[in-house]
Every structure is written in C-alpha cells, then in structure tokens.
PDB file of C-alpha atoms and ligand atoms in Angstrom:
ATOM      1  CA  MET K   1     -23.863   3.649 -31.292  1.00 93.00           C
ATOM      2  CA  ALA K   2     -23.925   6.804 -29.170  1.00 92.00           C
ATOM      3  CA  GLN K   3     -23.217  10.035 -31.047  1.00 97.00           C
ATOM      4  CA  ARG K   4     -22.769  12.593 -28.286  1.00 98.00           C
ATOM      5  CA  VAL K   5     -22.240  11.494 -24.706  1.00 98.00           C
ATOM      6  CA  ALA K   6     -22.210  13.653 -21.595  1.00 98.00           C
ATOM      7  CA  ALA K   7     -19.815  12.314 -18.926  1.00 98.00           C
ATOM      8  CA  ILE K   8     -21.167  13.805 -15.712  1.00 98.00           C
ATOM      9  CA  TYR K   9     -19.059  13.079 -12.643  1.00 98.00           C
ATOM     10  CA  ASP K  10     -18.910  14.077  -8.985  1.00 98.00           C
ATOM     11  CA  ILE K  11     -22.128  16.102  -8.730  1.00 98.00           C
ATOM     12  CA  HIS K  12     -21.771  15.889  -4.940  1.00 98.00           C
ATOM     13  CA  GLY K  13     -25.293  17.009  -4.122  1.00 98.00           C
ATOM     14  CA  ASN K  14     -25.098  20.348  -5.959  1.00 98.00           C
ATOM     15  CA  ALA K  15     -28.443  20.532  -7.797  1.00 98.00           C
ATOM     16  CA  SER K  16     -27.861  24.063  -9.148  1.00 98.00           C
ATOM     17  CA  ALA K  17     -24.687  22.972 -10.930  1.00 98.00           C
ATOM     18  CA  LEU K  18     -26.358  19.795 -12.210  1.00 98.00           C
ATOM     19  CA  ASP K  19     -29.305  21.720 -13.664  1.00 98.00           C
ATOM     20  CA  ALA K  20     -26.936  24.019 -15.561  1.00 98.00           C
ATOM     21  CA  VAL K  21     -25.047  21.038 -16.987  1.00 98.00           C
ATOM     22  CA  LEU K  22     -28.227  19.213 -18.038  1.00 98.00           C
ATOM     23  CA  LEU K  23     -29.349  22.350 -19.919  1.00 98.00           C
ATOM     24  CA  ASP K  24     -25.935  22.759 -21.538  1.00 98.00           C
ATOM     25  CA  ALA K  25     -25.905  19.070 -22.524  1.00 98.00           C
ATOM     26  CA  GLU K  26     -29.278  19.476 -24.197  1.00 97.00           C
ATOM     27  CA  ARG K  27     -27.941  22.455 -26.184  1.00 98.00           C
ATOM     28  CA  CYS K  28     -24.962  20.325 -27.227  1.00 98.00           C
ATOM     29  CA  GLY K  29     -27.266  17.661 -28.667  1.00 98.00           C
ATOM     30  CA  VAL K  30     -26.339  14.974 -26.141  1.00 98.00           C
ATOM     31  CA  ASP K  31     -28.121  11.653 -26.772  1.00 97.00           C
ATOM     32  CA  THR K  32     -26.519   9.582 -23.999  1.00 98.00           C
ATOM     33  CA  PHE K  33     -25.625  10.315 -20.377  1.00 98.00           C
ATOM     34  CA  VAL K  34     -23.051   8.571 -18.219  1.00 98.00           C
ATOM     35  CA  PHE K  35     -23.141   9.520 -14.538  1.00 98.00           C
ATOM     36  CA  GLY K  36     -19.712   8.706 -13.167  1.00 98.00           C
ATOM     37  CA  GLY K  37     -20.436   8.463  -9.460  1.00 98.00           C
ATOM     38  CA  ASP K  38     -20.483  10.572  -6.288  1.00 98.00           C
ATOM     39  CA  LEU K  39     -24.021  11.733  -6.942  1.00 98.00           C
ATOM     40  CA  ALA K  40     -25.554  12.408  -3.561  1.00 97.00           C
ATOM     41  CA  TRP K  41     -22.770  13.125  -1.047  1.00 98.00           C
ATOM     42  CA  GLY K  42     -23.311  16.847  -0.484  1.00 98.00           C
ATOM     43  CA  PRO K  43     -25.897  19.471   0.429  1.00 98.00           C
ATOM     44  CA  GLN K  44     -28.873  18.466  -1.789  1.00 98.00           C
ATOM     45  CA  PRO K  45     -28.769  14.673  -2.002  1.00 98.00           C
ATOM     46  CA  ARG K  46     -32.468  14.000  -2.468  1.00 98.00           C
ATOM     47  CA  LEU K  47     -32.987  16.618  -5.173  1.00 98.00           C
ATOM     48  CA  VAL K  48     -29.990  15.403  -7.161  1.00 98.00           C
ATOM     49  CA  MET K  49     -31.204  11.805  -6.979  1.00 98.00           C
ATOM     50  CA  GLU K  50     -34.692  12.887  -8.123  1.00 98.00           C
ATOM     51  CA  ARG K  51     -33.192  14.712 -11.105  1.00 98.00           C
ATOM     52  CA  VAL K  52     -30.930  11.933 -12.321  1.00 98.00           C
ATOM     53  CA  MET K  53     -33.399   9.109 -11.697  1.00 98.00           C
ATOM     54  CA  SER K  54     -36.101  10.919 -13.694  1.00 98.00           C
ATOM     55  CA  LEU K  55     -34.015  11.187 -16.884  1.00 97.00           C
ATOM     56  CA  VAL K  56     -35.245   8.986 -19.697  1.00 94.00           C
ATOM     57  CA  GLY K  57     -33.464   7.511 -22.712  1.00 94.00           C
ATOM     58  CA  ASN K  58     -29.867   6.317 -22.825  1.00 98.00           C
ATOM     59  CA  VAL K  59     -28.691   6.897 -19.287  1.00 98.00           C
ATOM     60  CA  HIS K  60     -25.906   4.938 -17.573  1.00 98.00           C
ATOM     61  CA  PHE K  61     -24.670   5.098 -13.995  1.00 98.00           C
ATOM     62  CA  ILE K  62     -21.616   3.848 -12.140  1.00 98.00           C
ATOM     63  CA  LYS K  63     -20.922   3.827  -8.407  1.00 98.00           C
ATOM     64  CA  GLY K  64     -18.477   6.230  -6.768  1.00 98.00           C
ATOM     65  CA  ASN K  65     -16.843   5.717  -3.385  1.00 97.00           C
ATOM     66  CA  ALA K  66     -19.175   8.312  -1.847  1.00 97.00           C
ATOM     67  CA  ASP K  67     -22.258   6.529  -3.281  1.00 98.00           C
ATOM     68  CA  ARG K  68     -21.070   3.371  -1.571  1.00 97.00           C
ATOM     69  CA  GLU K  69     -20.483   5.229   1.698  1.00 97.00           C
ATOM     70  CA  VAL K  70     -23.877   6.986   1.653  1.00 98.00           C
ATOM     71  CA  GLY K  71     -25.728   3.845   0.556  1.00 97.00           C
ATOM     72  CA  GLU K  72     -24.137   1.726   3.266  1.00 96.00           C
ATOM     73  CA  ARG K  73     -23.996   4.482   5.934  1.00 95.00           C
ATOM     74  CA  TYR K  74     -20.239   4.312   6.462  1.00 95.00           C
ATOM     75  CA  GLY K  75     -19.158   5.772   9.800  1.00 94.00           C
ATOM     76  CA  VAL K  76     -16.113   6.069  12.022  1.00 93.00           C
ATOM     77  CA  GLU K  77     -16.210   2.255  12.419  1.00 92.00           C
ATOM     78  CA  GLN K  78     -15.094   2.044   8.777  1.00 90.00           C
ATOM     79  CA  GLY K  79     -12.105   4.269   9.491  1.00 91.00           C
ATOM     80  CA  LEU K  80     -13.619   7.571   8.363  1.00 92.00           C
ATOM     81  CA  ASP K  81     -13.101  10.860  10.160  1.00 94.00           C
ATOM     82  CA  GLU K  82     -16.055  12.178  12.146  1.00 95.00           C
ATOM     83  CA  GLY K  83     -16.984  14.930   9.670  1.00 94.00           C
ATOM     84  CA  THR K  84     -17.156  12.581   6.682  1.00 95.00           C
ATOM     85  CA  ALA K  85     -19.092  10.024   8.724  1.00 96.00           C
ATOM     86  CA  LYS K  86     -21.653  12.652   9.765  1.00 97.00           C
ATOM     87  CA  ILE K  87     -22.144  13.791   6.182  1.00 97.00           C
ATOM     88  CA  ASN K  88     -22.591  10.183   4.980  1.00 97.00           C
ATOM     89  CA  GLN K  89     -25.264   9.546   7.571  1.00 97.00           C
ATOM     90  CA  TRP K  90     -27.043  12.868   7.025  1.00 98.00           C
ATOM     91  CA  CYS K  91     -27.134  12.223   3.254  1.00 98.00           C
ATOM     92  CA  SER K  92     -28.388   8.706   3.813  1.00 98.00           C
ATOM     93  CA  ASP K  93     -31.167  10.077   6.054  1.00 98.00           C
ATOM     94  CA  GLN K  94     -32.284  12.513   3.307  1.00 98.00           C
ATOM     95  CA  LEU K  95     -32.775   9.793   0.704  1.00 98.00           C
ATOM     96  CA  THR K  96     -35.858   7.698   0.073  1.00 98.00           C
ATOM     97  CA  HIS K  97     -35.686   3.930   0.353  1.00 98.00           C
ATOM     98  CA  GLU K  98     -35.867   3.741  -3.456  1.00 98.00           C
ATOM     99  CA  GLN K  99     -32.981   6.201  -3.877  1.00 98.00           C
ATOM    100  CA  LEU K 100     -30.807   4.241  -1.426  1.00 98.00           C
ATOM    101  CA  GLU K 101     -31.583   0.978  -3.220  1.00 98.00           C
ATOM    102  CA  PHE K 102     -30.668   2.665  -6.477  1.00 98.00           C
ATOM    103  CA  LEU K 103     -27.260   3.754  -5.109  1.00 98.00           C
ATOM    104  CA  ASN K 104     -26.565   0.312  -3.656  1.00 98.00           C
ATOM    105  CA  GLY K 105     -27.403  -1.367  -6.957  1.00 98.00           C
ATOM    106  CA  LEU K 106     -24.977   0.647  -9.113  1.00 98.00           C
ATOM    107  CA  LYS K 107     -22.234  -1.059 -11.112  1.00 98.00           C
ATOM    108  CA  ASP K 108     -18.514  -0.295 -10.816  1.00 97.00           C
ATOM    109  CA  ASN K 109     -17.985   0.521 -14.478  1.00 98.00           C
ATOM    110  CA  VAL K 110     -19.690   0.706 -17.855  1.00 98.00           C
ATOM    111  CA  THR K 111     -18.605   0.698 -21.488  1.00 98.00           C
ATOM    112  CA  VAL K 112     -20.290   2.718 -24.218  1.00 98.00           C
ATOM    113  CA  ASN K 113     -19.592   2.542 -27.933  1.00 98.00           C
ATOM    114  CA  ILE K 114     -19.188   6.157 -29.082  1.00 98.00           C
ATOM    115  CA  ASP K 115     -19.003   7.511 -32.625  1.00 97.00           C
ATOM    116  CA  GLY K 116     -15.408   8.504 -33.419  1.00 97.00           C
ATOM    117  CA  LEU K 117     -13.996   7.070 -30.178  1.00 98.00           C
ATOM    118  CA  GLY K 118     -15.009   3.406 -30.266  1.00 98.00           C
ATOM    119  CA  GLU K 119     -15.638   1.469 -27.060  1.00 98.00           C
ATOM    120  CA  VAL K 120     -14.981   3.733 -24.084  1.00 98.00           C
ATOM    121  CA  LEU K 121     -14.568   2.526 -20.475  1.00 98.00           C
ATOM    122  CA  PHE K 122     -16.072   4.662 -17.682  1.00 98.00           C
ATOM    123  CA  VAL K 123     -14.767   4.249 -14.119  1.00 98.00           C
ATOM    124  CA  HIS K 124     -14.984   6.469 -11.028  1.00 98.00           C
ATOM    125  CA  GLY K 125     -11.419   6.438  -9.629  1.00 98.00           C
ATOM    126  CA  SER K 126      -9.215   4.036 -11.575  1.00 98.00           C
ATOM    127  CA  PRO K 127     -10.126   0.846 -13.474  1.00 97.00           C
ATOM    128  CA  ARG K 128      -9.298  -1.192 -10.368  1.00 97.00           C
ATOM    129  CA  SER K 129     -10.693   0.959  -7.519  1.00 97.00           C
ATOM    130  CA  ASP K 130     -13.343   3.622  -6.878  1.00 97.00           C
ATOM    131  CA  GLU K 131     -10.931   5.326  -4.460  1.00 95.00           C
ATOM    132  CA  GLU K 132      -7.712   5.251  -6.443  1.00 97.00           C
ATOM    133  CA  ALA K 133      -6.819   8.704  -7.765  1.00 96.00           C
ATOM    134  CA  ILE K 134      -5.539   9.488 -11.233  1.00 96.00           C
ATOM    135  CA  ARG K 135      -4.455  13.135 -11.345  1.00 96.00           C
ATOM    136  CA  ARG K 136      -3.111  15.295 -14.122  1.00 94.00           C
ATOM    137  CA  ASP K 137       0.360  14.900 -12.582  1.00 94.00           C
ATOM    138  CA  THR K 138       0.258  11.259 -11.384  1.00 96.00           C
ATOM    139  CA  PRO K 139       3.531   9.682 -12.566  1.00 96.00           C
ATOM    140  CA  GLU K 140       3.132   7.355 -15.551  1.00 95.00           C
ATOM    141  CA  SER K 141       4.785   4.519 -13.612  1.00 95.00           C
ATOM    142  CA  GLU K 142       1.976   4.696 -11.024  1.00 96.00           C
ATOM    143  CA  ILE K 143      -0.713   4.683 -13.701  1.00 97.00           C
ATOM    144  CA  GLU K 144       0.630   1.683 -15.616  1.00 95.00           C
ATOM    145  CA  PRO K 145      -0.556  -1.044 -13.195  1.00 96.00           C
ATOM    146  CA  MET K 146      -3.987   0.612 -12.995  1.00 97.00           C
ATOM    147  CA  VAL K 147      -4.610   0.409 -16.749  1.00 95.00           C
ATOM    148  CA  VAL K 148      -2.472  -2.499 -17.933  1.00 93.00           C
ATOM    149  CA  SER K 149      -5.346  -4.987 -18.101  1.00 94.00           C
ATOM    150  CA  VAL K 150      -7.820  -2.570 -19.717  1.00 97.00           C
ATOM    151  CA  ARG K 151      -8.673  -3.498 -23.286  1.00 97.00           C
ATOM    152  CA  GLN K 152     -10.257  -0.183 -24.339  1.00 98.00           C
ATOM    153  CA  PHE K 153      -8.083   2.663 -25.661  1.00 98.00           C
ATOM    154  CA  THR K 154     -10.105   5.436 -23.994  1.00 98.00           C
ATOM    155  CA  ILE K 155     -10.834   5.562 -20.246  1.00 98.00           C
ATOM    156  CA  ILE K 156     -13.010   8.194 -18.567  1.00 98.00           C
ATOM    157  CA  CYS K 157     -12.519   8.796 -14.848  1.00 98.00           C
ATOM    158  CA  GLY K 158     -13.293  11.372 -12.157  1.00 98.00           C
ATOM    159  CA  HIS K 159     -12.933  11.360  -8.359  1.00 97.00           C
ATOM    160  CA  THR K 160     -10.099  13.929  -8.222  1.00 97.00           C
ATOM    161  CA  HIS K 161     -12.313  16.856  -9.330  1.00 97.00           C
ATOM    162  CA  ILE K 162      -9.895  18.391 -11.869  1.00 97.00           C
ATOM    163  CA  GLN K 163     -10.201  17.857 -15.621  1.00 98.00           C
ATOM    164  CA  PHE K 164      -7.409  16.511 -17.806  1.00 98.00           C
ATOM    165  CA  ASP K 165      -6.870  14.650 -21.039  1.00 98.00           C
ATOM    166  CA  ARG K 166      -3.585  12.727 -21.211  1.00 97.00           C
ATOM    167  CA  THR K 167      -2.244   9.654 -22.952  1.00 96.00           C
ATOM    168  CA  VAL K 168      -0.284   7.213 -20.802  1.00 93.00           C
ATOM    169  CA  PHE K 169       1.019   3.779 -21.880  1.00 88.00           C
ATOM    170  CA  GLY K 170      -1.108   3.840 -24.995  1.00 91.00           C
ATOM    171  CA  LYS K 171      -4.301   4.729 -23.114  1.00 96.00           C
ATOM    172  CA  ARG K 172      -6.094   8.024 -23.463  1.00 98.00           C
ATOM    173  CA  ILE K 173      -7.264   8.899 -19.953  1.00 98.00           C
ATOM    174  CA  ILE K 174      -9.787  11.700 -19.571  1.00 98.00           C
ATOM    175  CA  ASN K 175     -10.892  13.091 -16.236  1.00 98.00           C
ATOM    176  CA  ALA K 176     -14.323  14.688 -16.635  1.00 98.00           C
ATOM    177  CA  GLY K 177     -13.846  16.943 -13.590  1.00 98.00           C
ATOM    178  CA  SER K 178     -16.526  17.648 -10.999  1.00 98.00           C
ATOM    179  CA  VAL K 179     -19.955  19.145 -11.641  1.00 98.00           C
ATOM    180  CA  GLY K 180     -20.647  20.271  -8.101  1.00 98.00           C
ATOM    181  CA  LEU K 181     -17.471  20.306  -5.975  1.00 97.00           C
ATOM    182  CA  GLN K 182     -14.863  21.368  -8.499  1.00 96.00           C
ATOM    183  CA  SER K 183     -11.275  22.334  -7.850  1.00 95.00           C
ATOM    184  CA  ALA K 184      -9.290  24.699 -10.048  1.00 94.00           C
ATOM    185  CA  ALA K 185     -12.477  25.850 -11.823  1.00 95.00           C
ATOM    186  CA  ARG K 186     -15.406  28.130 -11.079  1.00 93.00           C
ATOM    187  CA  GLY K 187     -18.063  26.499 -13.274  1.00 97.00           C
ATOM    188  CA  ALA K 188     -19.599  23.023 -13.409  1.00 98.00           C
ATOM    189  CA  CYS K 189     -17.135  20.713 -15.178  1.00 98.00           C
ATOM    190  CA  TRP K 190     -18.027  17.762 -17.427  1.00 98.00           C
ATOM    191  CA  ALA K 191     -16.914  16.129 -20.679  1.00 98.00           C
ATOM    192  CA  LEU K 192     -18.656  15.956 -24.055  1.00 98.00           C
ATOM    193  CA  LEU K 193     -17.623  12.818 -25.954  1.00 98.00           C
ATOM    194  CA  GLY K 194     -18.092  12.047 -29.631  1.00 98.00           C
ATOM    195  CA  PRO K 195     -16.745  12.340 -32.227  1.00 97.00           C
ATOM    196  CA  ASP K 196     -13.973  14.251 -30.378  1.00 96.00           C
ATOM    197  CA  VAL K 197     -13.442  14.992 -26.701  1.00 98.00           C
ATOM    198  CA  GLU K 198     -14.360  18.367 -25.275  1.00 98.00           C
ATOM    199  CA  LEU K 199     -13.723  19.277 -21.639  1.00 98.00           C
ATOM    200  CA  ARG K 200     -16.489  21.709 -20.756  1.00 98.00           C
ATOM    201  CA  GLU K 201     -16.969  24.160 -17.895  1.00 98.00           C
ATOM    202  CA  THR K 202     -20.582  25.339 -17.671  1.00 98.00           C
ATOM    203  CA  GLU K 203     -21.214  28.642 -15.909  1.00 98.00           C
ATOM    204  CA  TYR K 204     -23.890  28.575 -13.231  1.00 98.00           C
ATOM    205  CA  ASP K 205     -25.162  30.839 -10.483  1.00 97.00           C
ATOM    206  CA  TYR K 206     -22.786  29.661  -7.778  1.00 97.00           C
ATOM    207  CA  GLN K 207     -23.838  32.423  -5.409  1.00 97.00           C
ATOM    208  CA  HIS K 208     -27.397  31.105  -5.472  1.00 97.00           C
ATOM    209  CA  ALA K 209     -25.971  27.598  -4.979  1.00 97.00           C
ATOM    210  CA  VAL K 210     -24.080  28.829  -1.913  1.00 97.00           C
ATOM    211  CA  ALA K 211     -27.279  30.296  -0.430  1.00 98.00           C
ATOM    212  CA  LEU K 212     -29.007  26.918  -0.898  1.00 97.00           C
ATOM    213  CA  ILE K 213     -26.034  25.078   0.625  1.00 97.00           C
ATOM    214  CA  ARG K 214     -26.199  27.279   3.725  1.00 97.00           C
ATOM    215  CA  GLN K 215     -29.943  26.527   4.083  1.00 97.00           C
ATOM    216  CA  SER K 216     -29.613  22.796   3.432  1.00 98.00           C
ATOM    217  CA  GLY K 217     -28.757  21.614   6.942  1.00 97.00           C
ATOM    218  CA  VAL K 218     -25.848  19.482   5.698  1.00 98.00           C
ATOM    219  CA  PRO K 219     -23.119  19.004   8.342  1.00 97.00           C
ATOM    220  CA  MET K 220     -20.168  21.315   7.639  1.00 97.00           C
ATOM    221  CA  ALA K 221     -22.364  23.511   5.411  1.00 97.00           C
ATOM    222  CA  ASN K 222     -19.878  26.381   5.722  1.00 97.00           C
ATOM    223  CA  ASP K 223     -17.092  24.202   4.344  1.00 96.00           C
ATOM    224  CA  PHE K 224     -19.189  23.234   1.306  1.00 97.00           C
ATOM    225  CA  ALA K 225     -20.122  26.897   0.785  1.00 97.00           C
ATOM    226  CA  ASP K 226     -16.497  28.044   1.062  1.00 97.00           C
ATOM    227  CA  HIS K 227     -15.400  25.392  -1.412  1.00 97.00           C
ATOM    228  CA  VAL K 228     -17.912  26.572  -4.013  1.00 96.00           C
ATOM    229  CA  LEU K 229     -17.118  30.259  -3.397  1.00 96.00           C
ATOM    230  CA  ASN K 230     -13.340  29.766  -3.428  1.00 95.00           C
ATOM    231  CA  PRO K 231     -12.513  26.558  -5.339  1.00 95.00           C
ATOM    232  CA  PRO K 232      -9.186  25.157  -4.107  1.00 94.00           C
ATOM    233  CA  ALA K 233      -6.336  24.869  -6.598  1.00 92.00           C
ATOM    234  CA  GLU K 234      -5.814  21.175  -5.804  1.00 89.00           C
ATOM    235  CA  GLY K 235      -8.312  18.322  -5.768  1.00 85.00           C
ATOM    236  CA  PRO K 236      -9.137  16.019  -2.833  1.00 85.00           C
TER     237      PRO K 236
HETATM  238 MN1   MN O 301     -15.041  10.109  -5.447  1.00 74.08          MN
END
C-alpha cells in the first residue's frame, strides 16, 4: 500500500516547474508518483520526458489528450487549429523514438491503493474521456453520468489546470491542478495524497522558466511565456 502519493498532472513541458515539484515531493516523503498526463506538450518536451522516465521506484503514468496528440502527431486534419497542430508537431520532433513510444504506450487510467484513502482512481479528464472537463463549477448533473459507473470513492483528475476538492454524487473528485501551465495560481500545482488530501502549490523561479520558454523555439513561445507570467483566472 502506498503511504504518500504525489499526483503530478499537466506538466506541459515546463521542466523548471517539474524540478521544483519533484524536490518538494521528496521533502514531503513521497513514496509513489502518479503522472496524470499532458507531459510533453509545451516548451521543453524532451527534458521533461527525460526527467520523468528516469525516476525509479513506484511510478505510474496515464495518458492525457495532449500526449495522444503529440505521440500521434495530430494536425489540422484531425480538426485542430493551426497553432495547436504546429505545437504538436514541434513537440513530436523534439522527442526521441523511445520517448514517443513511451507516450503512445500509456494507459488511460490507473488505480492505486493509498493509506487512509483506499483504492483511488486516476484519470486525465473524466473517467470516460481524456478530453472531458470537470471544473470546480461544473454542475453536478453534468458530472453524474461521468462518474456513475466508477466503483472507487475517490477520483483524481486534471486537464482543466485549476485545483479543487469536491464531493459529487457520493464521489470525492480532486483536481490536482497543473504543474507547468497553471491557471488561477502562480506556483506549480499538484496534490499530495495519503492519509489525507493536500492541494499543494510549490513556488518556483517562474521568471527563469519564462527565459527558457523564450529560448526554446516552441511555436507561440510568447503565448506560453505570457501564460506563465500572468496566469489566467480561468482554465482551458
Ligand atoms: Mn489535458
């Protein structure tokens, strides 16, 4: 049984934010990591993949929509706008063959048995889709069909980049927030699980991160930099 689990979601290619969270997690005595998807889509895809793939011990991964799009090089043919398509293809070009295979081999969800919480289900968007958003203000009636067939009491999600902890239809739903492309927060957001739930925001040197983003060559680098400098109040 896991004692202390770090739920690390939506890194979005921000290695500076990830490094700060990994250090914080170590200080918190984390023994198990769950990476909740959207690892590479962003300014430092290769570095982030190197970091997470080199971790040893109890490490779990699930696939986010952006991992799918980078891994399979989604473009405008798949209905994406030109900017998103360009970023997908640029990210894909930065990754090694091994890193791409890793992304393409990820599972949609994972369960971990956690001290004090029992069996916890980790998904990226909702239990039925990696693109379906659960927000802090999503009406309960919209959430019900997403969770009705889930057997676990606690569900961890991400995708919408803002943390929350709410109980809906007998399910405790926790959004871990985003490590690297956060909304409504300045730091790198994640969740520490076991025996309670703690939504954490780890401070990091975001100005240094912005300098690296501007040097990265990612398409729309100024938009990524602006997002990190001035986090929007609402998620994507
Ligand atoms: Mn996502």
